[in-house]
Amino acid sequence: MEPIIEIKNLTHIYSPKTPFEHKALDNVDLTIYRGEYLGIIGRTGSGKSTLIQHLNGLMKPSSGQILFEGKDIWGSKAMTHDIRYQVGLVFQYPEYQLFEETVYKDIAYGPRNMKLSEEEVDRRVRQAAKFAGLSDAVLERSPFELSGGQKRRVAIAGVIAMEPKVLILDEPTAGLDPAGAAEILENIEAYRKSNNATIIFVSHSMEDVARITDRLVVISKGTLPYVGTPHEVFSHGEDLDKLGLAVPAMNRVFSRVHAMGVDIDPAVYTVEQAKAAFLEAFRRKERV
Amino acid sequence: MALKDITLGQFFPGNSFIHRLDPRSKIIFTVLFIVIIFLCKDLVSYGLVLASLLVLVGISKVEPKVFVKGMKPVVFIVVCTAILNLFYTDGNVLWSLGFLKITEEGLWKAFFMVLRILMLICSTLLLTYTTSPILLTDGLERLLRPLKKVGFPVHELSMMMSIALRFIPTLIQETDKIINAQKARGADFDSGNLMQKAKALIPILIPLFISSFRRAEELAIAMECRCYHGDEGRTSFRQLRLHGRDWAFMTFTILLLAAVCVLRYFGL
Ligand SMILES: Nc1ncnc2c1ncn2[C@@H]1O[C@H](COP(=O)(O)OP(=O)(O)OP(=O)(O)O)[C@@H](O)[C@H]1O
Ligand SMILES: [Mg+2]
């Protein structure tokens, strides 16, 4: 797999040399690959938002480096500017950043900043709207008269319209009903498939993230104690629980059963896996 | 980020003698100290006042650097005052070039004016750095309470002030967030002419206004849900009480005032 973003020894300190000094990231190392679906999980205040804002150059590392396609994003001015379009970042509650008269104009804000031709802007806006599940009728309406879920989609479309190679979403489903959340997840997956884009999905809910991502990063107090496939990460179920993360209920049961000395896979986190694990355990028992 | 560096009016938590003083005694001190500064006329009284201020800053245990940073916004005013006083005072000419001249009196006047402004700022910073905004407005409300008799809306005013103070950091944070969100979409606030720069602010101002109105509405509803109905019959969770240290501090302030008065009207 080909790396797209490399984070090297990244440390970030808020308000350095004041009484409010706070180390939000401590010597973080991480490589992110092209086309992968990466999940970042951590409890409130663990440093998730701080980490992702470094990836598109919104925050400058206190020390350490971020490489995008092998080049330091702070290496040259052009690079620092360009990185914003290559790495699209959808903030937490992005609906509060809408400002234009129509949905169309709001989605076009990013592409226009990229100084693209009008036809290209139009193509991208319509394409992004399609990815985000917005109909043509919505495009001409004011963003302020939409429902919360629709606003969220407009904001996501506004970033997708820049056609970034890496799309980062900070809690994109927070505050949405399950149906709305599921739709947004589908939209994101559709964008990934068609553009071979890297998706970074930030959340504090393990249940969602584990299901959709290829690889999980656990962040706790500014460090990354566990990185790996969901299966690998959940084999540390008990430790995750101690870090204050809401481990999926299924995983809690299985890691507890495993800790009691039963020979069963402790990393189970979905119902299907649970069924498979049980059947396997019984089969093994019969054989004995 | 430039926005986060605004320290004017910021509170630095601590547990020093100054921090523990009742907000009322600190407010009275600040007001009297301004009077004291303007009563100063000679080197001795300036020295005395400056020395007491520096001692208080020392006692407060707030880093001197922070005070220096807080004074930065007034540098321009200070420099202008200095220049005006330096060149436009008549008296014993020390140096001249064409219509420009520097006099001995001008030199002293410029020096004292600068000192005055800096001490003024420093003393107010001492108040805001060591007093939490909530205590500050509580203190003000108590001090202004007599004005209620003449129909002055003391409670409403102090409530508005504490809400405003409470929301300044929130608004700054919010602004930062919106700026970042628009930057992530390629917004550029630094290049272009004045017109373009002003236009670049629209994507920040509109979301900011909208969220402020939303917040105001939410706050109003939340307050009504908790049965807020103004001053009538309202009791306070934090009861302000004057302690021995407050009386000592105020005595010190009065003594300083007296000393400066004596120096001003009777000389040494
Ligand atoms: N502007 C700031 N100044 C000082 N400290 C900050 C600032 N922003 C965040 N922090 C601190 O840095 C730490 C990490 O914050 P961050 O916003 O990255 O958390 P998070 O993981 O995104 O949390 P959440 O799930 O609540 O969004 C927190 O302890 C927070 O208090
Ligand atoms: Mg966050």
Coordinates of C-alpha atoms and ligand atoms in Angstrom, one line a residue:
Chain A
M1 CA 0.0 0.0 0.0
E2 CA 1.1 3.5 -0.9
P3 CA 1.4 6.0 2.0
I4 CA -0.4 9.3 1.4
I5 CA 0.0 11.1 4.7
E6 CA 2.9 10.4 7.2
I7 CA 2.8 11.9 10.6
K8 CA 6.2 12.0 12.3
N9 CA 6.8 12.8 15.9
L10 CA 3.9 15.3 16.0
T11 CA 3.5 17.2 19.2
H12 CA 1.1 20.0 19.7
I13 CA 1.0 22.3 22.7
Y14 CA -1.8 24.8 23.2
S15 CA -1.0 28.2 24.6
P16 CA 2.7 27.4 25.2
K17 CA 4.4 29.2 28.1
T18 CA 1.2 30.4 29.8
P19 CA -0.6 29.1 32.8
F20 CA -3.0 27.5 30.2
E21 CA -0.3 25.4 28.6
H22 CA -1.7 22.1 27.4
K23 CA -0.1 19.3 25.5
A24 CA -2.8 18.0 23.3
L25 CA -0.7 15.7 21.1
D26 CA 2.5 14.0 22.4
N27 CA 4.9 12.6 19.9
V28 CA 2.4 11.0 17.5
D29 CA 3.6 8.8 14.7
L30 CA 1.1 7.5 12.1
T31 CA 1.1 6.6 8.4
I32 CA -2.1 6.8 6.4
Y33 CA -2.5 5.0 3.1
R34 CA -4.1 5.8 -0.2
G35 CA -7.7 4.6 -0.5
E36 CA -8.0 3.3 3.0
Y37 CA -10.9 3.9 5.4
L38 CA -9.3 5.0 8.7
G39 CA -11.2 5.4 11.9
I40 CA -10.0 7.6 14.7
I41 CA -11.6 7.0 18.1
G42 CA -11.0 8.6 21.4
R43 CA -13.1 10.1 24.2
T44 CA -13.9 13.8 24.5
G45 CA -10.8 15.9 24.8
S46 CA -8.4 13.1 23.8
G47 CA -7.0 15.2 20.9
K48 CA -8.9 14.0 17.8
S49 CA -9.8 17.4 16.4
T50 CA -6.4 18.7 17.2
L51 CA -4.8 15.8 15.3
I52 CA -6.9 16.1 12.1
Q53 CA -6.5 19.9 11.9
H54 CA -2.8 19.2 11.5
L55 CA -3.4 17.1 8.4
N56 CA -4.5 19.9 6.2
G57 CA -2.2 22.6 7.6
L58 CA -4.8 24.5 9.7
M59 CA -2.6 23.9 12.7
K60 CA 1.1 24.1 12.8
P61 CA 2.9 21.4 14.8
S62 CA 4.7 22.6 17.9
S63 CA 7.3 20.0 16.8
G64 CA 7.3 17.2 14.3
Q65 CA 6.4 16.9 10.6
I66 CA 3.4 16.0 8.4
L67 CA 4.3 14.6 5.0
F68 CA 1.7 14.6 2.2
E69 CA 2.8 12.3 -0.7
G70 CA 6.3 12.5 0.7
K71 CA 6.5 16.3 0.9
D72 CA 6.5 18.4 4.1
I73 CA 3.2 20.3 4.1
W74 CA 5.0 23.2 5.8
G75 CA 7.9 23.0 3.4
S76 CA 6.8 25.8 1.0
K77 CA 4.1 28.4 0.9
A78 CA 2.5 26.9 -2.2
M79 CA 2.4 23.5 -0.5
T80 CA 0.7 24.9 2.6
H81 CA -1.9 26.5 0.4
D82 CA -2.4 23.6 -1.9
I83 CA -2.8 21.1 0.9
R84 CA -6.2 22.5 1.9
Y85 CA -7.6 21.3 -1.5
Q86 CA -5.9 17.9 -1.3
V87 CA -7.0 17.1 2.2
G88 CA -10.6 18.1 2.7
L89 CA -11.7 18.6 6.3
V90 CA -15.4 18.5 7.4
F91 CA -15.6 20.0 10.9
Q92 CA -17.7 18.9 13.8
Y93 CA -21.2 20.4 13.3
P94 CA -20.3 21.8 9.8
E95 CA -23.8 23.2 9.3
Y96 CA -22.8 26.3 11.3
Q97 CA -20.4 27.4 8.6
L98 CA -23.0 27.8 5.8
F99 CA -23.3 31.4 4.7
E100 CA -24.4 31.8 1.1
E101 CA -27.9 32.7 -0.3
T102 CA -28.3 29.4 -2.0
V103 CA -27.1 25.9 -1.4
Y104 CA -25.5 25.9 -4.9
K105 CA -23.4 29.0 -4.1
D106 CA -22.4 27.6 -0.8
I107 CA -21.1 24.3 -2.3
A108 CA -19.3 26.4 -5.0
Y109 CA -17.4 28.4 -2.4
G110 CA -14.5 25.9 -2.2
P111 CA -14.2 25.2 -6.0
R112 CA -14.3 29.0 -6.7
N113 CA -11.5 29.6 -4.2
M114 CA -9.6 27.1 -6.2
K115 CA -10.0 29.4 -9.2
L116 CA -11.6 26.8 -11.4
S117 CA -13.5 27.7 -14.6
E118 CA -17.2 28.2 -14.3
E119 CA -18.0 25.0 -16.1
E120 CA -15.8 23.0 -13.9
V121 CA -17.3 24.6 -10.8
D122 CA -20.7 23.7 -12.1
R123 CA -19.7 20.1 -12.8
R124 CA -18.2 19.7 -9.3
V125 CA -21.1 21.3 -7.5
R126 CA -23.6 19.0 -9.2
Q127 CA -21.5 16.0 -8.7
A128 CA -20.9 16.8 -5.0
A129 CA -24.6 17.4 -4.5
K130 CA -25.3 13.9 -6.0
F131 CA -22.7 12.3 -3.7
A132 CA -24.3 14.0 -0.7
G133 CA -27.8 13.0 -1.7
L134 CA -29.1 16.5 -2.5
S135 CA -31.6 17.0 -5.3
D136 CA -31.4 19.7 -7.9
A137 CA -34.4 21.4 -6.3
V138 CA -32.5 21.8 -3.0
L139 CA -29.6 23.5 -4.8
E140 CA -31.6 26.7 -5.4
R141 CA -33.0 27.0 -1.9
S142 CA -31.5 28.9 1.0
P143 CA -29.3 26.7 3.2
F144 CA -30.9 28.3 6.3
E145 CA -34.4 26.9 5.5
L146 CA -33.2 23.3 5.4
S147 CA -33.4 20.6 8.1
G148 CA -30.4 19.9 10.3
G149 CA -29.6 16.7 8.4
Q150 CA -29.8 18.5 5.0
K151 CA -27.6 21.3 6.2
R152 CA -25.0 18.7 7.3
R153 CA -25.1 17.2 3.8
V154 CA -24.7 20.7 2.2
A155 CA -21.6 21.3 4.3
I156 CA -20.2 17.9 3.4
A157 CA -20.9 18.5 -0.3
G158 CA -19.0 21.8 0.1
V159 CA -15.9 19.9 0.9
I160 CA -16.4 17.0 -1.5
A161 CA -16.7 19.6 -4.3
M162 CA -13.0 20.3 -4.0
E163 CA -12.5 16.6 -4.8
P164 CA -9.9 16.1 -2.1
K165 CA -7.7 13.0 -2.2
V166 CA -8.2 12.7 1.5
L167 CA -11.5 13.4 3.1
I168 CA -11.6 13.9 6.8
L169 CA -14.9 13.9 8.7
D170 CA -15.1 14.9 12.4
E171 CA -18.1 13.2 13.9
P172 CA -20.2 13.5 10.7
T173 CA -23.1 11.7 12.2
A174 CA -23.3 13.4 15.5
G175 CA -26.8 14.5 16.3
L176 CA -28.5 12.8 13.4
D177 CA -31.1 10.1 13.5
P178 CA -30.0 6.5 12.6
A179 CA -31.5 6.7 9.1
G180 CA -29.9 10.0 8.4
A181 CA -26.5 8.8 9.8
A182 CA -26.6 5.7 7.7
E183 CA -27.3 7.7 4.5
I184 CA -24.4 10.0 5.1
L185 CA -22.1 6.9 5.7
E186 CA -23.3 5.6 2.3
N187 CA -22.6 8.9 0.6
I188 CA -19.1 8.9 2.0
E189 CA -18.5 5.3 0.9
A190 CA -19.7 6.2 -2.6
Y191 CA -17.2 9.1 -2.8
R192 CA -14.4 6.8 -1.7
K193 CA -15.2 4.2 -4.3
S194 CA -15.5 6.6 -7.2
N195 CA -12.4 8.7 -6.4
N196 CA -10.2 6.1 -4.7
A197 CA -10.1 8.6 -1.9
T198 CA -8.7 8.1 1.6
I199 CA -11.4 8.6 4.2
I200 CA -10.6 9.5 7.8
F201 CA -13.6 9.1 10.1
V202 CA -13.4 10.6 13.5
S203 CA -15.8 9.5 16.2
H204 CA -16.1 8.6 19.8
S205 CA -18.6 5.8 19.1
M206 CA -16.8 2.6 18.5
E207 CA -19.9 0.8 17.3
D208 CA -20.2 2.9 14.1
V209 CA -16.5 3.2 13.4
A210 CA -15.7 -0.5 13.8
R211 CA -18.3 -1.5 11.2
I212 CA -17.2 0.8 8.4
T213 CA -13.5 1.2 8.7
D214 CA -10.5 -0.9 7.5
R215 CA -8.2 0.3 10.3
L216 CA -8.7 1.9 13.6
V217 CA -6.5 4.4 15.6
V218 CA -7.2 4.8 19.2
I219 CA -6.2 8.2 20.7
S220 CA -6.0 8.8 24.4
K221 CA -4.5 11.8 26.1
G222 CA -2.7 12.8 22.9
T223 CA -1.0 9.5 22.3
L224 CA -2.0 6.5 20.1
P225 CA -1.9 3.4 22.2
Y226 CA -3.6 1.1 19.7
V227 CA -3.5 1.1 15.9
G228 CA -4.7 -1.8 13.7
T229 CA -7.6 -3.5 12.2
P230 CA -10.8 -3.3 14.3
H231 CA -10.2 -7.0 15.1
E232 CA -6.7 -6.3 16.4
V233 CA -7.9 -3.2 18.4
F234 CA -10.8 -5.0 20.0
S235 CA -8.6 -7.8 21.2
H236 CA -7.6 -5.2 23.8
G237 CA -11.3 -4.8 24.9
E238 CA -10.6 -4.6 28.6
D239 CA -7.9 -1.9 28.2
L240 CA -10.1 0.1 25.9
D241 CA -12.7 0.0 28.6
K242 CA -10.2 1.4 31.1
L243 CA -9.4 4.2 28.7
G244 CA -13.0 5.3 29.0
L245 CA -14.0 4.3 25.5
A246 CA -17.5 3.0 25.0
V247 CA -16.6 -0.5 23.7
P248 CA -19.4 -2.2 21.7
A249 CA -21.5 -4.2 24.1
M250 CA -20.8 -7.4 22.2
N251 CA -17.1 -6.9 22.6
R252 CA -17.4 -6.2 26.3
V253 CA -19.2 -9.6 26.8
F254 CA -16.6 -11.5 24.8
S255 CA -13.5 -9.9 26.4
R256 CA -15.1 -10.6 29.8
V257 CA -15.8 -14.3 28.9
H258 CA -12.3 -14.6 27.6
A259 CA -10.9 -13.2 30.7
M260 CA -12.8 -15.8 32.7
G261 CA -10.7 -18.4 31.0
V262 CA -13.0 -19.6 28.3
D263 CA -11.2 -20.4 25.0
I264 CA -13.0 -17.9 22.8
D265 CA -12.0 -15.0 20.5
P266 CA -12.0 -11.9 22.7
A267 CA -12.0 -9.4 19.8
V268 CA -15.6 -10.0 18.7
Y269 CA -17.6 -6.8 18.2
T270 CA -20.6 -7.6 16.0
V271 CA -23.5 -10.0 16.3
E272 CA -22.4 -12.0 13.2
Q273 CA -18.9 -12.4 14.6
A274 CA -20.4 -13.5 17.9
K275 CA -22.4 -16.2 16.2
A276 CA -19.4 -17.4 14.3
A277 CA -17.2 -17.4 17.5
F278 CA -19.8 -19.4 19.4
L279 CA -20.2 -22.0 16.7
E280 CA -16.5 -22.4 16.4
A281 CA -16.1 -22.8 20.2
F282 CA -18.8 -25.4 20.3
R283 CA -17.2 -27.3 17.4
R284 CA -13.9 -27.3 19.1
K285 CA -15.5 -28.7 22.2
E286 CA -17.3 -31.5 20.4
R287 CA -14.0 -32.5 18.8
V288 CA -12.4 -33.0 22.2
Chain B
M1 CA -3.7 32.3 16.2
A2 CA -4.0 36.1 16.7
L3 CA -7.5 35.9 18.1
K4 CA -6.6 33.7 21.0
D5 CA -3.8 36.1 22.1
I6 CA -6.1 38.8 23.2
T7 CA -5.4 39.1 26.9
L8 CA -7.2 42.4 27.7
G9 CA -9.8 41.6 30.3
Q10 CA -8.6 38.0 30.7
F11 CA -8.5 36.4 34.1
F12 CA -5.5 34.4 35.4
P13 CA -6.6 32.1 38.2
G14 CA -4.4 32.0 41.2
N15 CA -4.4 32.1 45.0
S16 CA -2.3 35.1 45.9
F17 CA -3.2 37.8 48.4
I18 CA -4.5 39.9 45.6
H19 CA -6.6 37.1 44.1
R20 CA -8.3 36.5 47.5
L21 CA -9.3 40.1 48.0
D22 CA -12.9 41.0 47.8
P23 CA -13.7 42.3 44.3
R24 CA -15.1 45.4 45.8
S25 CA -11.9 46.4 47.5
K26 CA -10.1 45.8 44.3
I27 CA -12.5 47.9 42.3
I28 CA -12.3 50.7 44.9
F29 CA -8.5 50.4 44.7
T30 CA -8.5 50.7 40.9
V31 CA -10.7 53.8 40.9
L32 CA -8.7 55.5 43.7
F33 CA -5.4 54.5 42.1
I34 CA -6.5 56.3 38.9
V35 CA -7.1 59.4 41.0
I36 CA -3.8 59.0 42.7
I37 CA -2.0 58.7 39.4
F38 CA -3.5 62.0 38.3
L39 CA -2.6 63.7 41.5
C40 CA 1.1 62.9 41.1
K41 CA 3.2 65.9 40.3
D42 CA 6.7 65.3 41.4
L43 CA 9.3 62.6 41.1
V44 CA 8.9 61.5 44.7
S45 CA 5.2 60.8 44.4
Y46 CA 5.6 59.1 41.0
G47 CA 8.3 56.9 42.5
L48 CA 6.2 56.1 45.5
V49 CA 3.1 55.2 43.3
L50 CA 5.2 53.2 40.8
A51 CA 6.9 51.3 43.6
S52 CA 3.6 50.3 45.2
L53 CA 2.1 49.2 41.9
L54 CA 5.2 47.1 41.2
V55 CA 5.0 45.5 44.6
L56 CA 1.3 44.7 44.1
V57 CA 2.0 43.2 40.7
G58 CA 4.7 41.1 42.4
I59 CA 2.3 39.9 45.1
S60 CA -0.3 38.9 42.5
K61 CA 2.1 36.3 41.2
V62 CA 0.8 36.9 37.6
E63 CA 3.8 36.8 35.3
P64 CA 5.1 40.3 34.5
K65 CA 5.3 39.2 30.9
V66 CA 1.6 39.0 30.8
F67 CA 1.3 42.6 31.9
V68 CA 3.7 43.7 29.2
K69 CA 1.6 41.8 26.6
G70 CA -1.6 43.4 27.9
M71 CA -0.1 46.8 27.5
K72 CA 0.8 46.3 23.9
P73 CA -2.5 47.6 22.5
V74 CA -1.8 51.1 23.9
V75 CA 1.8 51.4 22.5
F76 CA 0.5 53.6 19.7
I77 CA -1.2 56.0 22.1
V78 CA 1.8 56.1 24.3
V79 CA 4.1 56.9 21.5
C80 CA 1.8 59.7 20.2
T81 CA 1.5 61.2 23.6
A82 CA 5.2 61.1 24.1
I83 CA 5.9 62.8 20.8
L84 CA 3.3 65.5 21.3
N85 CA 4.5 66.3 24.7
L86 CA 8.1 66.2 23.7
F87 CA 7.9 68.7 20.9
Y88 CA 5.0 71.0 21.9
T89 CA 6.0 72.1 25.4
D90 CA 7.6 75.5 25.8
G91 CA 10.5 76.1 28.2
N92 CA 14.2 75.7 28.4
V93 CA 15.3 74.6 24.9
L94 CA 17.8 71.7 24.9
W95 CA 17.8 70.9 21.2
S96 CA 16.2 72.4 18.1
L97 CA 16.0 71.8 14.4
G98 CA 13.9 74.2 12.3
F99 CA 10.5 74.4 13.9
L100 CA 11.2 71.3 16.0
K101 CA 12.5 71.8 19.5
I102 CA 12.9 69.7 22.6
T103 CA 12.7 71.4 26.0
E104 CA 13.7 70.2 29.4
E105 CA 10.1 70.7 30.5
G106 CA 8.8 68.7 27.5
L107 CA 11.2 65.9 28.3
W108 CA 9.9 65.6 31.8
K109 CA 6.3 66.0 30.7
A110 CA 6.6 63.3 28.1
F111 CA 8.2 61.0 30.6
F112 CA 5.5 61.5 33.2
M113 CA 2.7 61.2 30.7
V114 CA 4.0 57.9 29.4
L115 CA 4.4 56.7 33.0
R116 CA 0.9 57.7 33.8
I117 CA -0.7 55.9 30.9
L118 CA 1.3 52.8 31.6
M119 CA 0.5 52.8 35.3
L120 CA -3.2 53.3 34.4
I121 CA -3.3 50.3 32.2
C122 CA -1.2 48.2 34.5
S123 CA -3.5 48.9 37.5
T124 CA -6.7 48.0 35.5
L125 CA -5.0 44.9 34.2
L126 CA -4.1 44.0 37.8
L127 CA -7.9 44.1 38.6
T128 CA -9.0 42.0 35.6
Y129 CA -6.1 39.5 35.8
T130 CA -6.8 38.7 39.4
T131 CA -10.6 38.8 39.5
S132 CA -12.9 36.4 37.8
P133 CA -15.4 38.2 35.5
I134 CA -18.3 36.9 37.7
L135 CA -16.8 38.2 40.9
L136 CA -16.1 41.5 39.1
T137 CA -19.7 42.0 38.0
D138 CA -20.9 40.9 41.5
G139 CA -18.7 43.4 43.0
L140 CA -19.8 46.2 40.7
E141 CA -23.4 45.3 41.3
R142 CA -22.9 45.6 45.1
L143 CA -21.0 48.9 44.8
L144 CA -23.6 50.4 42.5
R145 CA -26.6 49.2 44.5
P146 CA -27.3 52.6 46.1
L147 CA -28.0 53.9 42.6
K148 CA -31.1 51.7 42.3
K149 CA -32.9 54.2 44.6
V150 CA -32.8 56.7 41.8
G151 CA -34.1 54.2 39.3
F152 CA -30.8 53.1 37.7
P153 CA -31.1 49.5 36.5
V154 CA -28.1 48.2 38.4
H155 CA -29.0 44.5 38.3
E156 CA -30.0 44.4 34.6
L157 CA -26.8 46.2 33.7
S158 CA -24.6 43.9 35.7
M159 CA -26.4 40.9 34.3
M160 CA -25.8 42.1 30.8
M161 CA -22.2 42.7 31.6
S162 CA -21.7 39.2 33.1
I163 CA -23.4 37.6 30.1
A164 CA -21.3 39.7 27.7
L165 CA -18.1 38.8 29.6
R166 CA -19.1 35.2 29.8
F167 CA -19.6 35.0 26.0
I168 CA -16.5 36.8 24.9
P169 CA -14.3 33.7 25.0
T170 CA -17.1 31.6 23.5
L171 CA -17.4 34.0 20.6
I172 CA -13.7 34.1 20.1
Q173 CA -13.6 30.3 20.0
E174 CA -16.6 30.3 17.7
T175 CA -14.9 32.8 15.4
D176 CA -11.7 30.7 15.4
K177 CA -13.7 27.6 14.5
I178 CA -15.6 29.3 11.6
I179 CA -12.3 30.8 10.3
N180 CA -10.8 27.4 10.3
A181 CA -13.8 25.8 8.6
Q182 CA -13.7 28.4 5.8
K183 CA -10.0 28.1 5.5
A184 CA -10.5 24.4 5.0
R185 CA -12.5 25.4 2.0
G186 CA -9.7 27.5 0.7
A187 CA -10.7 30.9 2.1
D188 CA -7.9 33.4 1.9
F189 CA -8.0 36.4 4.3
D190 CA -4.6 37.8 3.8
S191 CA -4.2 38.7 0.1
G192 CA -6.1 41.1 -2.2
N193 CA -7.0 44.7 -1.9
L194 CA -9.1 46.2 0.9
M195 CA -12.3 45.5 -0.9
Q196 CA -11.5 41.9 -1.5
K197 CA -10.3 41.5 2.1
A198 CA -13.6 43.0 3.4
K199 CA -15.5 40.6 1.1
A200 CA -13.5 37.7 2.4
L201 CA -15.0 38.4 5.9
I202 CA -18.6 37.7 4.8
P203 CA -18.2 33.9 5.1
I204 CA -17.1 34.5 8.7
L205 CA -19.5 37.2 9.8
I206 CA -22.7 35.6 8.6
P207 CA -22.3 32.3 10.4
L208 CA -21.1 34.2 13.5
F209 CA -24.2 36.4 13.6
I210 CA -26.5 33.5 13.1
S211 CA -24.9 31.5 15.9
S212 CA -24.9 34.5 18.2
F213 CA -28.6 35.0 17.7
R214 CA -29.2 31.3 18.2
R215 CA -27.1 31.4 21.4
A216 CA -28.9 34.4 22.7
E217 CA -32.3 32.8 22.2
E218 CA -31.2 29.5 23.8
L219 CA -29.8 31.4 26.7
A220 CA -32.9 33.4 27.2
I221 CA -35.0 30.3 27.1
A222 CA -32.7 28.5 29.5
M223 CA -32.8 31.4 31.9
E224 CA -36.6 31.5 31.8
C225 CA -36.8 27.7 32.4
R226 CA -34.9 28.3 35.6
C227 CA -37.4 31.0 36.6
Y228 CA -35.2 34.0 36.1
H229 CA -37.3 37.1 36.4
G230 CA -34.9 39.9 37.2
D231 CA -33.7 41.3 40.4
E232 CA -36.9 40.9 42.5
G233 CA -36.3 38.7 45.5
R234 CA -33.2 37.2 44.0
T235 CA -30.6 35.9 46.4
S236 CA -26.9 35.3 45.6
F237 CA -25.0 32.1 45.8
R238 CA -21.7 33.9 46.3
Q239 CA -22.0 36.2 49.3
L240 CA -19.4 38.8 49.2
R241 CA -17.7 39.5 52.6
L242 CA -15.0 41.9 53.5
H243 CA -12.2 40.3 55.5
G244 CA -9.3 41.7 57.5
R245 CA -7.1 41.7 54.4
D246 CA -9.6 43.9 52.5
W247 CA -9.6 46.5 55.3
A248 CA -5.8 46.4 55.3
F249 CA -5.7 46.8 51.6
M250 CA -8.1 49.7 51.6
T251 CA -6.2 51.4 54.4
F252 CA -3.0 51.0 52.3
T253 CA -4.8 52.6 49.4
I254 CA -6.1 55.6 51.5
L255 CA -2.6 56.1 52.9
L256 CA -1.1 56.2 49.4
L257 CA -3.8 58.7 48.4
A258 CA -3.0 60.8 51.5
A259 CA 0.7 60.7 50.9
V260 CA 0.3 61.8 47.3
C261 CA -2.0 64.6 48.4
V262 CA 0.4 65.8 51.0
L263 CA 3.2 65.8 48.4
R264 CA 1.1 67.6 45.9
Y265 CA -0.3 70.4 48.1
F266 CA 2.4 70.9 50.7
G267 CA 5.6 69.7 49.0
L268 CA 8.1 67.9 51.0
Ligands
LIG1 N1 -7.8 26.3 21.7 C1 -7.4 25.5 22.7 N2 -6.7 26.1 23.7 C2 -6.3 25.3 24.7 N3 -6.6 24.0 24.8 C3 -7.3 23.4 23.9 C4 -7.8 24.1 22.7 N4 -8.5 23.3 22.0 C5 -8.5 22.1 22.5 N5 -7.8 22.2 23.7 C6 -7.5 21.0 24.6 O1 -6.8 20.0 23.9 C7 -7.3 18.8 24.2 C8 -7.8 18.1 22.9 O2 -8.8 18.8 22.3 P1 -9.6 18.3 21.0 O3 -10.5 19.3 20.6 O4 -8.6 17.8 20.0 O5 -10.4 17.0 21.6 P2 -11.4 16.0 20.8 O6 -10.8 14.7 21.0 O7 -11.7 16.5 19.5 O8 -12.7 16.1 21.7 P3 -14.2 16.1 21.3 O9 -14.6 14.7 21.1 O10 -14.9 16.7 22.5 O11 -14.4 16.9 20.0 C9 -8.5 19.0 25.2 O12 -8.1 18.6 26.4 C10 -8.8 20.4 25.1 O13 -9.2 20.9 26.3
MG2 MG -13.4 17.3 18.5

